[in-house]
PDB file of C-alpha atoms and ligand atoms in Angstrom:
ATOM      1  CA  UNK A  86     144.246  80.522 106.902  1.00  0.00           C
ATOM      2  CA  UNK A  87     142.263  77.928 108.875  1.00  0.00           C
ATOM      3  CA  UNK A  88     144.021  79.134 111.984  1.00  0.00           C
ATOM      4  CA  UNK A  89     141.473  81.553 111.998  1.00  0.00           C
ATOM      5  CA  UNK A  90     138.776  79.661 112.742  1.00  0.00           C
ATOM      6  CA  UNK A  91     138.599  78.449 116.127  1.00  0.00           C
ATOM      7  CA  UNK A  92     135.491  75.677 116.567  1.00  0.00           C
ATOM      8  CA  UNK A  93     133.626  75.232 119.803  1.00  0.00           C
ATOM      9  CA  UNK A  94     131.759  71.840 120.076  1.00  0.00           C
ATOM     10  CA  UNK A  95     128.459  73.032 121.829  1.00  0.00           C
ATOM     11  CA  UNK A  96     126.588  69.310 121.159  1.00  0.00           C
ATOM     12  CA  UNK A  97     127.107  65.762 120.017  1.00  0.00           C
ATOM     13  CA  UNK A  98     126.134  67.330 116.460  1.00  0.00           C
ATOM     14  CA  UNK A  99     126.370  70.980 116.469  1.00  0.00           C
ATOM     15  CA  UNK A 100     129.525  73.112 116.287  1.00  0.00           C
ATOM     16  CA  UNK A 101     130.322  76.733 116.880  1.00  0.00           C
ATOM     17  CA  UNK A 102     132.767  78.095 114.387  1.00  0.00           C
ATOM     18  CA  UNK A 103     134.575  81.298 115.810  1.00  0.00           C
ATOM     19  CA  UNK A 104     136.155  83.194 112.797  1.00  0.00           C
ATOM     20  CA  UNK A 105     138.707  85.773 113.727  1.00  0.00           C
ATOM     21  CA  UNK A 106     136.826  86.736 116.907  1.00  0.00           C
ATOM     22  CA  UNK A 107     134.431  88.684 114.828  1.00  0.00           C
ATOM     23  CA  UNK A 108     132.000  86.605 113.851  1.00  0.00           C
ATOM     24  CA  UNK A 109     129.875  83.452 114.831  1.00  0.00           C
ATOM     25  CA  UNK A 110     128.955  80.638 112.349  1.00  0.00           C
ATOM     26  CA  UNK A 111     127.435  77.111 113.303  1.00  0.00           C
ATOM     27  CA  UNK A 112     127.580  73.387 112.269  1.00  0.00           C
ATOM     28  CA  UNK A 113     123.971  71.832 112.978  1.00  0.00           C
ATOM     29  CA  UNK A 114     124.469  67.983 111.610  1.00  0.00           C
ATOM     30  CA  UNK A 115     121.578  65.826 111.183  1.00  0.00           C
ATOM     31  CA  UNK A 116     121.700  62.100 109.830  1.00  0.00           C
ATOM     32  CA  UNK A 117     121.975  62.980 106.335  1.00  0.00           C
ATOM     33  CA  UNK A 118     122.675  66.291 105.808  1.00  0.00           C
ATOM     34  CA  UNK A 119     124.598  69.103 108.055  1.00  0.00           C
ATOM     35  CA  UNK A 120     123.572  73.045 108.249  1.00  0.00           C
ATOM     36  CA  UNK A 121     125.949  75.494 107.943  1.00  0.00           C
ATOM     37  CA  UNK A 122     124.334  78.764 109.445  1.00  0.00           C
ATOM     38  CA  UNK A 123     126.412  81.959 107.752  1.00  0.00           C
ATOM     39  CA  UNK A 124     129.421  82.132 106.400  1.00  0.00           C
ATOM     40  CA  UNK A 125     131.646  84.749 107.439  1.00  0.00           C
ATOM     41  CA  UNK A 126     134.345  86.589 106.027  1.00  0.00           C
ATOM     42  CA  UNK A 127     135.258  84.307 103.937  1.00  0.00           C
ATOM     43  CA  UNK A 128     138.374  83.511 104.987  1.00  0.00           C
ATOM     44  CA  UNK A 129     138.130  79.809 106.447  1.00  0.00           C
ATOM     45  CA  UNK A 130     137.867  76.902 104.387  1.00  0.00           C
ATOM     46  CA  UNK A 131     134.201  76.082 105.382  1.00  0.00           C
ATOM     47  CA  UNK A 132     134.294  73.058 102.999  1.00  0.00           C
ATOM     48  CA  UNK A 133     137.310  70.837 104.632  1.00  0.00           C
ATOM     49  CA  UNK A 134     135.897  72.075 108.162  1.00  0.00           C
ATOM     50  CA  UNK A 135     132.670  70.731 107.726  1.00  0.00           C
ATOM     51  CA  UNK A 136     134.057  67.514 106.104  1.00  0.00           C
ATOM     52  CA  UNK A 137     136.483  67.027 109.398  1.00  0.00           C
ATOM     53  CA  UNK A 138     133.354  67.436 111.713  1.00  0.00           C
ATOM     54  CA  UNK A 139     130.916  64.980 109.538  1.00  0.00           C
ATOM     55  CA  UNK A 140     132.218  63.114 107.104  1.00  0.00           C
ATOM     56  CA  UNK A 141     130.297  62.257 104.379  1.00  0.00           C
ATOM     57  CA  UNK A 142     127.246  64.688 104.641  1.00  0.00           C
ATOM     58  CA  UNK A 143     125.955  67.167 102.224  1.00  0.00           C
ATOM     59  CA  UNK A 144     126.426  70.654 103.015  1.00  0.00           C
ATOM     60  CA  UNK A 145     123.203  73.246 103.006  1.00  0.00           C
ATOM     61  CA  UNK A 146     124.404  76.852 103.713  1.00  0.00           C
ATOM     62  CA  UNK A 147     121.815  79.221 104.674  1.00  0.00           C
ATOM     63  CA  UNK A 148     122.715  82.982 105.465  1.00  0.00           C
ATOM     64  CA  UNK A 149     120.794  84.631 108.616  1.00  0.00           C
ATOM     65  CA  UNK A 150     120.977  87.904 106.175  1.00  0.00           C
ATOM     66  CA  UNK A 151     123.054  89.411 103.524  1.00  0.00           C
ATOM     67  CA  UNK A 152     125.599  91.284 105.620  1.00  0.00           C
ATOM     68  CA  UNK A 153     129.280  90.783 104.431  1.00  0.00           C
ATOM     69  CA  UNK A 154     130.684  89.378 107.748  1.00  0.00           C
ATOM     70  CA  UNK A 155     127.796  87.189 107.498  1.00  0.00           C
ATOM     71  CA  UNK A 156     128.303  85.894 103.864  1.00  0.00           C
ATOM     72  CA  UNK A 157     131.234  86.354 102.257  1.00  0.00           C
ATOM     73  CA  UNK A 158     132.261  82.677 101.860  1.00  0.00           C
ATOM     74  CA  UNK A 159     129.147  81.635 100.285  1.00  0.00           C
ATOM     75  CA  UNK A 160     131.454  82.139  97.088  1.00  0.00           C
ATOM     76  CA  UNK A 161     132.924  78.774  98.509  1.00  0.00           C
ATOM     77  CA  UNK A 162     129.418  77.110  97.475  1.00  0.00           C
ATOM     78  CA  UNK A 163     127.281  76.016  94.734  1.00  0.00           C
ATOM     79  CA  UNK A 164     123.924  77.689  96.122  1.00  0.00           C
ATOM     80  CA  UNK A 165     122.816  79.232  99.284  1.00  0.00           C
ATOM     81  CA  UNK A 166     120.071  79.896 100.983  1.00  0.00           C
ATOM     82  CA  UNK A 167     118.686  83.389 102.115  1.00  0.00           C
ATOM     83  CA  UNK A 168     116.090  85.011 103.710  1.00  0.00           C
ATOM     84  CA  UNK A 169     113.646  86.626 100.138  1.00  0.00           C
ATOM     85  CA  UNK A 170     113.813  89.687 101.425  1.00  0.00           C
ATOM     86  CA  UNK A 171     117.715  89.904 101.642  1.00  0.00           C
ATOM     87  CA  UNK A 172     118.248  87.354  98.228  1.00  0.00           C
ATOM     88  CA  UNK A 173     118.148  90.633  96.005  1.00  0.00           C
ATOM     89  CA  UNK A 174     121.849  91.954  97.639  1.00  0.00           C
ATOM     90  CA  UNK A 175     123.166  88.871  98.221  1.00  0.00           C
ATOM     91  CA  UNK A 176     124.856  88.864  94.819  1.00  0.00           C
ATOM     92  CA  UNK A 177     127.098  91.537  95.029  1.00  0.00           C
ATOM     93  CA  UNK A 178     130.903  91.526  94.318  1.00  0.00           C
ATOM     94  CA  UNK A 179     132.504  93.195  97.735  1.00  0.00           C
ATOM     95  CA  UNK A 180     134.671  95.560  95.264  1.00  0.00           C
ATOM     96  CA  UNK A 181     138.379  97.066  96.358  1.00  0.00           C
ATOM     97  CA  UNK A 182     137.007  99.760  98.523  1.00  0.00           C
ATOM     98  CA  UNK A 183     134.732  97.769 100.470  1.00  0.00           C
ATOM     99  CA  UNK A 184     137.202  95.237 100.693  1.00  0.00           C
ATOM    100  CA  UNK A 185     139.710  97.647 102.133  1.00  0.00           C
ATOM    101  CA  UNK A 186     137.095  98.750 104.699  1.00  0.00           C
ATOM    102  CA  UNK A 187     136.236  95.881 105.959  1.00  0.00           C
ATOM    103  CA  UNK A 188     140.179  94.535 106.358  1.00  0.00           C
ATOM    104  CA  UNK A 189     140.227  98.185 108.583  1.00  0.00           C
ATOM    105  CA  UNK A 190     137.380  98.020 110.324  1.00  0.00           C
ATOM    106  CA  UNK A 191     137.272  94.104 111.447  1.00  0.00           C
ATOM    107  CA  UNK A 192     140.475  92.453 110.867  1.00  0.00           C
ATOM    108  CA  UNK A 193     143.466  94.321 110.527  1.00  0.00           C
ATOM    109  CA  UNK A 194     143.888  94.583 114.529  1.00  0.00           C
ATOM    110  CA  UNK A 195     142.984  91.303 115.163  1.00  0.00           C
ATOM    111  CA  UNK A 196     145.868  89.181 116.506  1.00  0.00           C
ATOM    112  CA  UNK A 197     144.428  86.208 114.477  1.00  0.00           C
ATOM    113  CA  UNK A 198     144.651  87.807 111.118  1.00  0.00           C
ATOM    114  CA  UNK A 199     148.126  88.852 111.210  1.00  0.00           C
ATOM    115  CA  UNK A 200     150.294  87.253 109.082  1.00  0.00           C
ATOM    116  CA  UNK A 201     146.526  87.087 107.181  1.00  0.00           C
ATOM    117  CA  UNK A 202     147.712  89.471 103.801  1.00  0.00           C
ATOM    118  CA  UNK A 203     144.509  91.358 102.360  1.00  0.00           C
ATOM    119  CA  UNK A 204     145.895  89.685  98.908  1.00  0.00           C
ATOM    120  CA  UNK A 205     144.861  86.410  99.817  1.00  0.00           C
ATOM    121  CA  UNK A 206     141.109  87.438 100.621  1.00  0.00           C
ATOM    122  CA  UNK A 207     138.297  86.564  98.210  1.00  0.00           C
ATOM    123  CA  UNK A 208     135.089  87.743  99.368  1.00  0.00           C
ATOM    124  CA  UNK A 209     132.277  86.724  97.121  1.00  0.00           C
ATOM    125  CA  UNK A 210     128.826  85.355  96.368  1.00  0.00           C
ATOM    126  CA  UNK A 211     127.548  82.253  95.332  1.00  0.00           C
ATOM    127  CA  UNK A 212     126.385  81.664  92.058  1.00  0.00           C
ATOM    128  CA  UNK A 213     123.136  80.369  92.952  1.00  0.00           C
ATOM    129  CA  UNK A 214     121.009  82.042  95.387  1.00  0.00           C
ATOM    130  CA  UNK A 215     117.426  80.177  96.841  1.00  0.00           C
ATOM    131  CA  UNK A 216     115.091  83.029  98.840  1.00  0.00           C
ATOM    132  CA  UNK A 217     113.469  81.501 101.717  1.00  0.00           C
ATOM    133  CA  UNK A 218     109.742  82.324 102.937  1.00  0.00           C
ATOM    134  CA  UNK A 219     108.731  82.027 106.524  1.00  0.00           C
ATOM    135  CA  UNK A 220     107.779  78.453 107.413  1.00  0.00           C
ATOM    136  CA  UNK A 221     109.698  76.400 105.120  1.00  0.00           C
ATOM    137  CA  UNK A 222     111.503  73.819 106.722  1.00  0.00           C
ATOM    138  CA  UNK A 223     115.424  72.347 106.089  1.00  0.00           C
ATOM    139  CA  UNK A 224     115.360  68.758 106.655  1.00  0.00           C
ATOM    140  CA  UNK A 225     118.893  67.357 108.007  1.00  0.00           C
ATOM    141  CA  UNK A 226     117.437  63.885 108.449  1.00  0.00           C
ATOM    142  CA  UNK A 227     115.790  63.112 112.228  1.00  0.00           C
ATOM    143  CA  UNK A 228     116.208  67.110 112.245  1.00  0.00           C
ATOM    144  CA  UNK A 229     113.918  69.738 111.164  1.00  0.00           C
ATOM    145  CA  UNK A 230     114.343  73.644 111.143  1.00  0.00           C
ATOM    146  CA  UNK A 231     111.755  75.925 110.247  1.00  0.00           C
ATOM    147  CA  UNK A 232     112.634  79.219 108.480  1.00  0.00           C
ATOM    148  CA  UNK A 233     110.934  82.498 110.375  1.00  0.00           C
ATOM    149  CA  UNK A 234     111.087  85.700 108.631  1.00  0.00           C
ATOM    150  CA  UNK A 235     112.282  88.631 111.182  1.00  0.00           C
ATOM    151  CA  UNK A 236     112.475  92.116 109.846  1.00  0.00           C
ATOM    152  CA  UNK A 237     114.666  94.324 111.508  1.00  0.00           C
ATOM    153  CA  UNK A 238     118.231  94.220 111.492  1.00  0.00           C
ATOM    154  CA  UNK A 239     118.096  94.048 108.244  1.00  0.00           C
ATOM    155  CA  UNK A 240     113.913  93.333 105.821  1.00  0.00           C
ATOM    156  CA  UNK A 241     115.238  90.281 105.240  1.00  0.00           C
ATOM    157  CA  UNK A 242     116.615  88.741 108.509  1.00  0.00           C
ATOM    158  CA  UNK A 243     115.449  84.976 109.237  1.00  0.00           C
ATOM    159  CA  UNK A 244     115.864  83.355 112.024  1.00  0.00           C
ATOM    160  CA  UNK A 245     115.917  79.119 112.811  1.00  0.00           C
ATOM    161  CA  UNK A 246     114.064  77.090 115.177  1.00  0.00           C
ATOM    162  CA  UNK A 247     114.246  73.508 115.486  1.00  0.00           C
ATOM    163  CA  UNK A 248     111.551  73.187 117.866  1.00  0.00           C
ATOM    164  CA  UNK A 249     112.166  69.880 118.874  1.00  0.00           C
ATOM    165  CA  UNK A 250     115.691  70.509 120.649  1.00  0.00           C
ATOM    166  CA  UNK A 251     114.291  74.257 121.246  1.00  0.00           C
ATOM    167  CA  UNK A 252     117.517  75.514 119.169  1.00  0.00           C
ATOM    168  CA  UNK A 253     116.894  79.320 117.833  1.00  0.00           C
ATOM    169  CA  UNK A 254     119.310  80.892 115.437  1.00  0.00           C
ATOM    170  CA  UNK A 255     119.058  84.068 115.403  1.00  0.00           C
ATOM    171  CA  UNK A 256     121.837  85.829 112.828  1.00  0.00           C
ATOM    172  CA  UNK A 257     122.388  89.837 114.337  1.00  0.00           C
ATOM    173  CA  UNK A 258     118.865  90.335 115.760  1.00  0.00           C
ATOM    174  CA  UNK A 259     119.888  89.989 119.315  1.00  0.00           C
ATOM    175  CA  UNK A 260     123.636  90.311 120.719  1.00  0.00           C
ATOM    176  CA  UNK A 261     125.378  91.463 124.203  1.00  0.00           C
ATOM    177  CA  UNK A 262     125.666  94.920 123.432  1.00  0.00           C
ATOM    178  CA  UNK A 263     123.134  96.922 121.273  1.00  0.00           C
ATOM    179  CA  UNK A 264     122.170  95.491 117.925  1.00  0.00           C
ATOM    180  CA  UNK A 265     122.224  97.909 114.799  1.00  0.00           C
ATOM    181  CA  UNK A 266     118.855  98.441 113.606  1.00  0.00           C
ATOM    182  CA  UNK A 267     119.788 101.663 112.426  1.00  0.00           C
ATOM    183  CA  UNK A 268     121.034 101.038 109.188  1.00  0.00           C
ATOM    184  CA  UNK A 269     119.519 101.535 105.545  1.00  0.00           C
ATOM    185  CA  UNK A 270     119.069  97.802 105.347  1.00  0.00           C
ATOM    186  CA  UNK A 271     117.248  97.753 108.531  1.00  0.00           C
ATOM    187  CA  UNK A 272     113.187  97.854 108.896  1.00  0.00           C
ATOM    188  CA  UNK A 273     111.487 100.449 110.681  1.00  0.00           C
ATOM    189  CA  UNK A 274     111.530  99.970 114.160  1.00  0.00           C
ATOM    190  CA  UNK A 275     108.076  99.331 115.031  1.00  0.00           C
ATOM    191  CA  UNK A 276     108.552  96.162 112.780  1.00  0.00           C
ATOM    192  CA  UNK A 277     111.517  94.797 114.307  1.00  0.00           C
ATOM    193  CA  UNK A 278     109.582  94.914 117.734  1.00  0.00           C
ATOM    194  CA  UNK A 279     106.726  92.849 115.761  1.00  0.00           C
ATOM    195  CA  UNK A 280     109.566  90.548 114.897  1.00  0.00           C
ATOM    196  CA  UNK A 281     111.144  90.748 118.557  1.00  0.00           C
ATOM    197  CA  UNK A 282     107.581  90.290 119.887  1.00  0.00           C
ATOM    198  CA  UNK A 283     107.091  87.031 117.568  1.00  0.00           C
ATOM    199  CA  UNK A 284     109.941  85.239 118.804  1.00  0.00           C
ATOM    200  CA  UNK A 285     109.447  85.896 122.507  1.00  0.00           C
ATOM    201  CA  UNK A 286     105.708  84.287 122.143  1.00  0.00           C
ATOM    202  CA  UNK A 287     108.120  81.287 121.421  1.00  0.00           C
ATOM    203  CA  UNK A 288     110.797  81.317 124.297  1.00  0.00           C
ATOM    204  CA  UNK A 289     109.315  78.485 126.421  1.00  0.00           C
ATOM    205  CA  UNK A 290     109.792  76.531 123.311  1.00  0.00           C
ATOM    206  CA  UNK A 291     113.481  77.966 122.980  1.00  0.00           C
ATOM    207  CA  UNK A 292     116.294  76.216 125.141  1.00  0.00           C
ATOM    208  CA  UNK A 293     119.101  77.744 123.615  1.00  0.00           C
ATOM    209  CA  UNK A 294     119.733  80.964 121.156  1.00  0.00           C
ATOM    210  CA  UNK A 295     122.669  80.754 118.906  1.00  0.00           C
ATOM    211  CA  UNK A 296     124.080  84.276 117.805  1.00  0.00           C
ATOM    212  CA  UNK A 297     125.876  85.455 114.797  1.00  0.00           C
ATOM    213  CA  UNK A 298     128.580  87.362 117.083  1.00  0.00           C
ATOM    214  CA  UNK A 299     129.902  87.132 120.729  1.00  0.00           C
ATOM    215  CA  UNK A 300     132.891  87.835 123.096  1.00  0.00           C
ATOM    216  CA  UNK A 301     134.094  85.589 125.406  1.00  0.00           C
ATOM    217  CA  UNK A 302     134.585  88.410 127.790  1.00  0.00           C
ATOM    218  CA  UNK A 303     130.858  89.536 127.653  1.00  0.00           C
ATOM    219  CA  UNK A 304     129.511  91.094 131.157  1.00  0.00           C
ATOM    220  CA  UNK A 305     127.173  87.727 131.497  1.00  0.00           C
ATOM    221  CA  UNK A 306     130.155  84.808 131.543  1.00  0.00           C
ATOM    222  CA  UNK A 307     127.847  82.792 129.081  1.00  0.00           C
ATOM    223  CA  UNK A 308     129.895  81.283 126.226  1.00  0.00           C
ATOM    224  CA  UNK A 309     130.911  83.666 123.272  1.00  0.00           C
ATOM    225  CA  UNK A 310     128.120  81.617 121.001  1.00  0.00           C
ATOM    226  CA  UNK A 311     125.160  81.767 123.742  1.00  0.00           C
ATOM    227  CA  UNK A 312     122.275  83.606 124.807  1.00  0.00           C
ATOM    228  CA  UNK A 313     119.895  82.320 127.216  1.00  0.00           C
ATOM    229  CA  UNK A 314     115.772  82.428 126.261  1.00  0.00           C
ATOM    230  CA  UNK A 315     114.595  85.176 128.253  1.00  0.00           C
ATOM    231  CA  UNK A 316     116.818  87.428 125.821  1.00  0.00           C
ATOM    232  CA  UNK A 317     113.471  87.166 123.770  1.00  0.00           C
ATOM    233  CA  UNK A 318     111.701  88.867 126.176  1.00  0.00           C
ATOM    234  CA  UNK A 319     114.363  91.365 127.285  1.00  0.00           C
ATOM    235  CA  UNK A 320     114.827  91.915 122.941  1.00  0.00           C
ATOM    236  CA  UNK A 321     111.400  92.354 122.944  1.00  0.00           C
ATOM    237  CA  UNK A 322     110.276  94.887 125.715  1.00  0.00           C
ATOM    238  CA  UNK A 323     112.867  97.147 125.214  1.00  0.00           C
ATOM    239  CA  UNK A 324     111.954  97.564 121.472  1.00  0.00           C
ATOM    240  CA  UNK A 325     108.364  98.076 122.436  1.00  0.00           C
ATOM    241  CA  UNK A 326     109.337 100.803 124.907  1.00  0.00           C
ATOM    242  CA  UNK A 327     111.356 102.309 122.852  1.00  0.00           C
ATOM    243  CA  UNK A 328     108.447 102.321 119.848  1.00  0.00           C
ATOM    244  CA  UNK A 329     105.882 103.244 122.438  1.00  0.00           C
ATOM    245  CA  UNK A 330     107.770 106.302 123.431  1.00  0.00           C
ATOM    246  CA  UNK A 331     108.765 105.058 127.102  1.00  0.00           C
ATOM    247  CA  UNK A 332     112.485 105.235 126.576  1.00  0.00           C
ATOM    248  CA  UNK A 333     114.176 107.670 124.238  1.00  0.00           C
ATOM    249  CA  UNK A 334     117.944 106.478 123.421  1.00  0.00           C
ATOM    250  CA  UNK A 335     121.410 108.549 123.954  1.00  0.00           C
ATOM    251  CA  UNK A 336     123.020 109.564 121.045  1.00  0.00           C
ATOM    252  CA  UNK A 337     124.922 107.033 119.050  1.00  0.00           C
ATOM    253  CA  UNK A 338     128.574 107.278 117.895  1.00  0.00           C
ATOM    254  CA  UNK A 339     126.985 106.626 114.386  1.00  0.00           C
ATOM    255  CA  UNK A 340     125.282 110.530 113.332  1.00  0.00           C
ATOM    256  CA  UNK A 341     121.833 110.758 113.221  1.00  0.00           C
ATOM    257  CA  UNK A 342     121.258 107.443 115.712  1.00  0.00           C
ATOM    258  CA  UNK A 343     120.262 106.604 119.145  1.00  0.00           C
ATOM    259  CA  UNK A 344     120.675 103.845 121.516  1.00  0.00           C
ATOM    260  CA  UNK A 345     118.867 102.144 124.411  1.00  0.00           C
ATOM    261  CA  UNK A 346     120.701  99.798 126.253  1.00  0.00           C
ATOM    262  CA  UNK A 347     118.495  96.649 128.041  1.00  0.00           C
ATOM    263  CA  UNK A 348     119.537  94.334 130.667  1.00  0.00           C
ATOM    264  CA  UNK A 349     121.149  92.097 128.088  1.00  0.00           C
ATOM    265  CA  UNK A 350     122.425  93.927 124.869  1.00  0.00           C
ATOM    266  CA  UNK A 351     120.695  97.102 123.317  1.00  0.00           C
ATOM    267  CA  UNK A 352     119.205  98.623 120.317  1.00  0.00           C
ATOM    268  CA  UNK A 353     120.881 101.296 118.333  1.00  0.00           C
ATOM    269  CA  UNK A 354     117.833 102.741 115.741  1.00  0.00           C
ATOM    270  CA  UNK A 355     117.018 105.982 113.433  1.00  0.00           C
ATOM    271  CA  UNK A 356     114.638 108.007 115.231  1.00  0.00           C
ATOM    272  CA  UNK A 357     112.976 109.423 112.138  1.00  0.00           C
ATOM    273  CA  UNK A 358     112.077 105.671 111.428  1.00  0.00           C
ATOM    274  CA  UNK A 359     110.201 104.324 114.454  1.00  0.00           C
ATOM    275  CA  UNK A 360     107.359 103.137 112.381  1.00  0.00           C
ATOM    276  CA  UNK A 361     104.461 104.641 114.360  1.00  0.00           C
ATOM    277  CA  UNK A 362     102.505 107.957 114.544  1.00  0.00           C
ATOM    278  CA  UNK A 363     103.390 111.027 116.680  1.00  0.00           C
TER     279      UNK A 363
HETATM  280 ZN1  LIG B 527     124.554  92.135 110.116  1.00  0.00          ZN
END
């Protein structure tokens, strides 16, 4: 099923791995060790594709959060590593039904799962799961990434920033079109500003943001796997309007939800949890 994953050399040493066209997972290697940011679906074999990119290096797997498209291969791995906030649902079985959904809702139009049968998909967790506070650092050898906890897309969202090469990973907090903060796993919204806020205090550190999904076609003609630094900013004053009442959002296609588009991607949110008092 490796035909599914399409790779995208962005460095000398870091990869993009495009899996199905749905979702974005990266290849950071250092001199010892190499990163793999998410996981996906699930349905590439993450193992031999890291071994044909660097040889020789041990693997570290860290999930940006504890969404299924994000990590349903970790079952292909010892441990992984996870945001603490997110570490407590990051051991759960995808069962028949969610299965099923997912195959409807992601991959069963996708011209690069066909000939894919649901059969031969098996979703799961690792057996070993390592929660990961803000600051701690990954060490790659001659590279270092520093964990930041981000609340908002879902409590425990992290994002990582190798300040050195000014490198930001940044899982589903920011996108090209609006990012759900609206669901049950998300914080409130006034705390996914905070977090918004936090990382835009850092874009003249930031050279290049690496997102956990992408199009090729999106309205900016950047690559599928990049997002320029002023998204930081853009992320962050649009949340802060929205929170500070400036902009109220059109109604969502998911009930109950709003949406505010900015001039790069959007926020969809739940209204009754803004954060902040009326
Ligand atoms: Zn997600």
């Amino acid at each position: 099923m490796d035909n599914l994953a399409k790779v995208y050399p962005i460095h000398d040493n870091l990869w993009a791995i495009d899996e199905a066209g749905k979702t974005l997972m990266y290849l950071y290697a250092g001199e010892k060790r190499v990163l793999l940011v998410d996981t996906g679906f699930g349905l590439t074999d993450l193992k031999a594709l890291a071994a044909s990119l660097c040889p020789g290096k041990e693997i570290i797997v860290v999930n940006t959060h504890a969404h299924g498209d994000h990590n349903s291969g970790n079952n292909q791995f010892d441990t992984v590593y996870v945001g603490r906030m997110d570490e407590p649902f990051s051991y759960r079985q995808m069962d028949e039904e969610g299965i099923r959904d997912f195959w409807e809702g992601f991959l069963q139009d996708n011209p690069r799962t066909q000939g894919v049968r649901i059969e031969d998909w098996h979703p799961g967790p690792s057996r070993q799961v390592i929660p990961l506070t803000d600051g701690d650092t990954l060490d790659l050898g001659g590279i270092t990434l520093e964990v930041l906890e981000t609340p908002g897309h879902t409590i425990g969202s992290i994002c990582l920033l190798d300040r050195t090469n000014g490198y930001l990973f940044t899982g589903d907090l920011m996108l090209t079109w609006e990012v759900w903060g609206q669901l049950e796993s998300s914080s409130a919204l006034k705390v996914y500003a905070d977090s918004l806020q936090r990382l835009a205090s850092l874009q003249d550190q930031v050279t290049e943001i690496f997102p956990a999904h992408g199009v090729p076609d999106n309205p900016f003609g950047w690559p599928l796997y990049h997002l320029p630094p002023r998204t930081l900013t853009v992320y962050a004053q649009g949340t802060q309007r929205i929170v500070d009442g400036k902009d109220v959002g059109k109604p969502y296609r998911h009930p109950g939800s709003l949406y505010v588009l900015f001039e790069i991607g959007g926020m969809a949110y739940d209204p009754k949890r803004i954060g902040v008092e009326k």
